[in-house]
Each structure stands twice: as structure tokens, then as C-alpha cells.
XYZ file of C-alpha atoms in Angstrom:
83
model
C 0.000 0.000 0.000
C 1.419 3.400 -0.953
C 1.896 5.929 1.821
C -0.242 9.032 1.412
C 1.382 12.439 1.340
C 0.910 15.263 3.795
C -1.729 17.768 2.702
C -0.566 21.285 1.878
C -2.895 23.761 3.594
C -1.215 27.022 2.619
C 1.627 29.452 3.151
C 2.406 32.782 4.758
C 5.459 35.014 4.641
C 7.398 37.473 6.766
C 10.416 39.128 5.206
C 12.435 36.512 3.360
C 10.961 33.660 5.444
C 8.223 31.580 3.800
C 6.214 29.312 6.098
C 4.375 26.311 4.652
C 1.591 24.615 6.617
C 0.827 20.888 6.253
C -1.693 18.503 7.763
C 0.086 15.216 8.281
C -1.128 12.118 6.481
C -0.620 9.823 9.476
C -2.657 11.913 11.945
C -5.014 14.668 10.727
C -4.742 16.434 14.109
C -1.011 17.015 13.590
C -0.104 20.238 11.798
C 3.489 20.905 10.689
C 4.941 24.291 9.790
C 8.090 24.337 7.657
C 10.200 27.423 6.978
C 12.320 28.354 3.956
C 14.599 31.278 4.713
C 17.403 32.927 2.754
C 17.419 30.254 0.072
C 17.704 27.354 2.511
C 15.267 24.789 3.767
C 12.616 23.777 4.076
C 13.206 23.108 7.761
C 10.630 22.342 10.433
C 9.696 25.364 12.562
C 6.752 24.059 14.602
C 4.556 20.999 14.997
C 1.114 21.111 16.557
C 0.966 17.568 17.962
C -2.409 17.877 19.721
C -4.268 19.955 17.148
C -4.221 23.608 16.206
C -5.902 24.685 19.459
C -2.927 23.585 21.547
C 0.582 25.090 21.798
C 3.086 23.739 19.261
C 6.404 22.002 19.730
C 9.104 24.380 18.443
C 12.059 23.007 16.499
C 15.628 24.169 17.102
C 16.258 27.905 17.044
C 12.522 28.629 16.761
C 12.047 27.728 20.431
C 11.196 31.049 22.153
C 11.839 33.104 19.022
C 10.099 36.492 19.052
C 8.110 35.441 15.954
C 6.513 32.433 17.714
C 3.190 34.121 18.650
C 2.881 35.500 15.111
C 3.646 32.083 13.562
C 0.947 30.457 15.738
C -1.621 33.113 14.761
C -0.823 32.850 11.035
C -0.871 29.041 11.134
C -4.314 29.076 12.737
C -5.571 31.409 9.992
C -4.294 29.032 7.301
C -5.831 25.976 8.963
C -9.219 27.715 9.264
C -9.172 28.744 5.574
C -6.882 26.413 3.630
C -6.336 27.172 -0.049
């Protein structure tokens, strides 16, 4: 059986950083946010393991970054109105 792919929900941007939001194929409650910045990436920024209503797990340097509240707010907007 072929493994299904994660579903792209949408993107948002701040400066050169482009954030891409996915719903995971294995668990529809899990939302992953990847970031492409300065030509690199994509690298994971945050994962909402318990659904979009709960705080995310932050990856690497994103933990406690000043953009974290903004990333959460933008991710929730994308999940509510995916493209």
C-alpha cells in the first residue's frame, strides 16, 4: 500500500521567510509548519501535535523566538481557511 502524502494547507510570509503549513497524512490532528529562509530549507519550525488549538512544539532555534506568537496566529488562519 502506498503511503499518502501530507496535505498542503497554505503558506504565509514574513520578510524573506516563507512558512508552509501541512496537515500530516498519518494523523489529521497534527499540523506541521516548515520554513524556507534565505534560500535554505525547508526546515521544520513548529509541529502542533495535539491539534491547532494547543501550543506547538518548536524546532531548534525557533524555540522562544520572538516570531513564535505570530507564527501560531498565522498558522491558525491558514488551517481555518486552507487554499
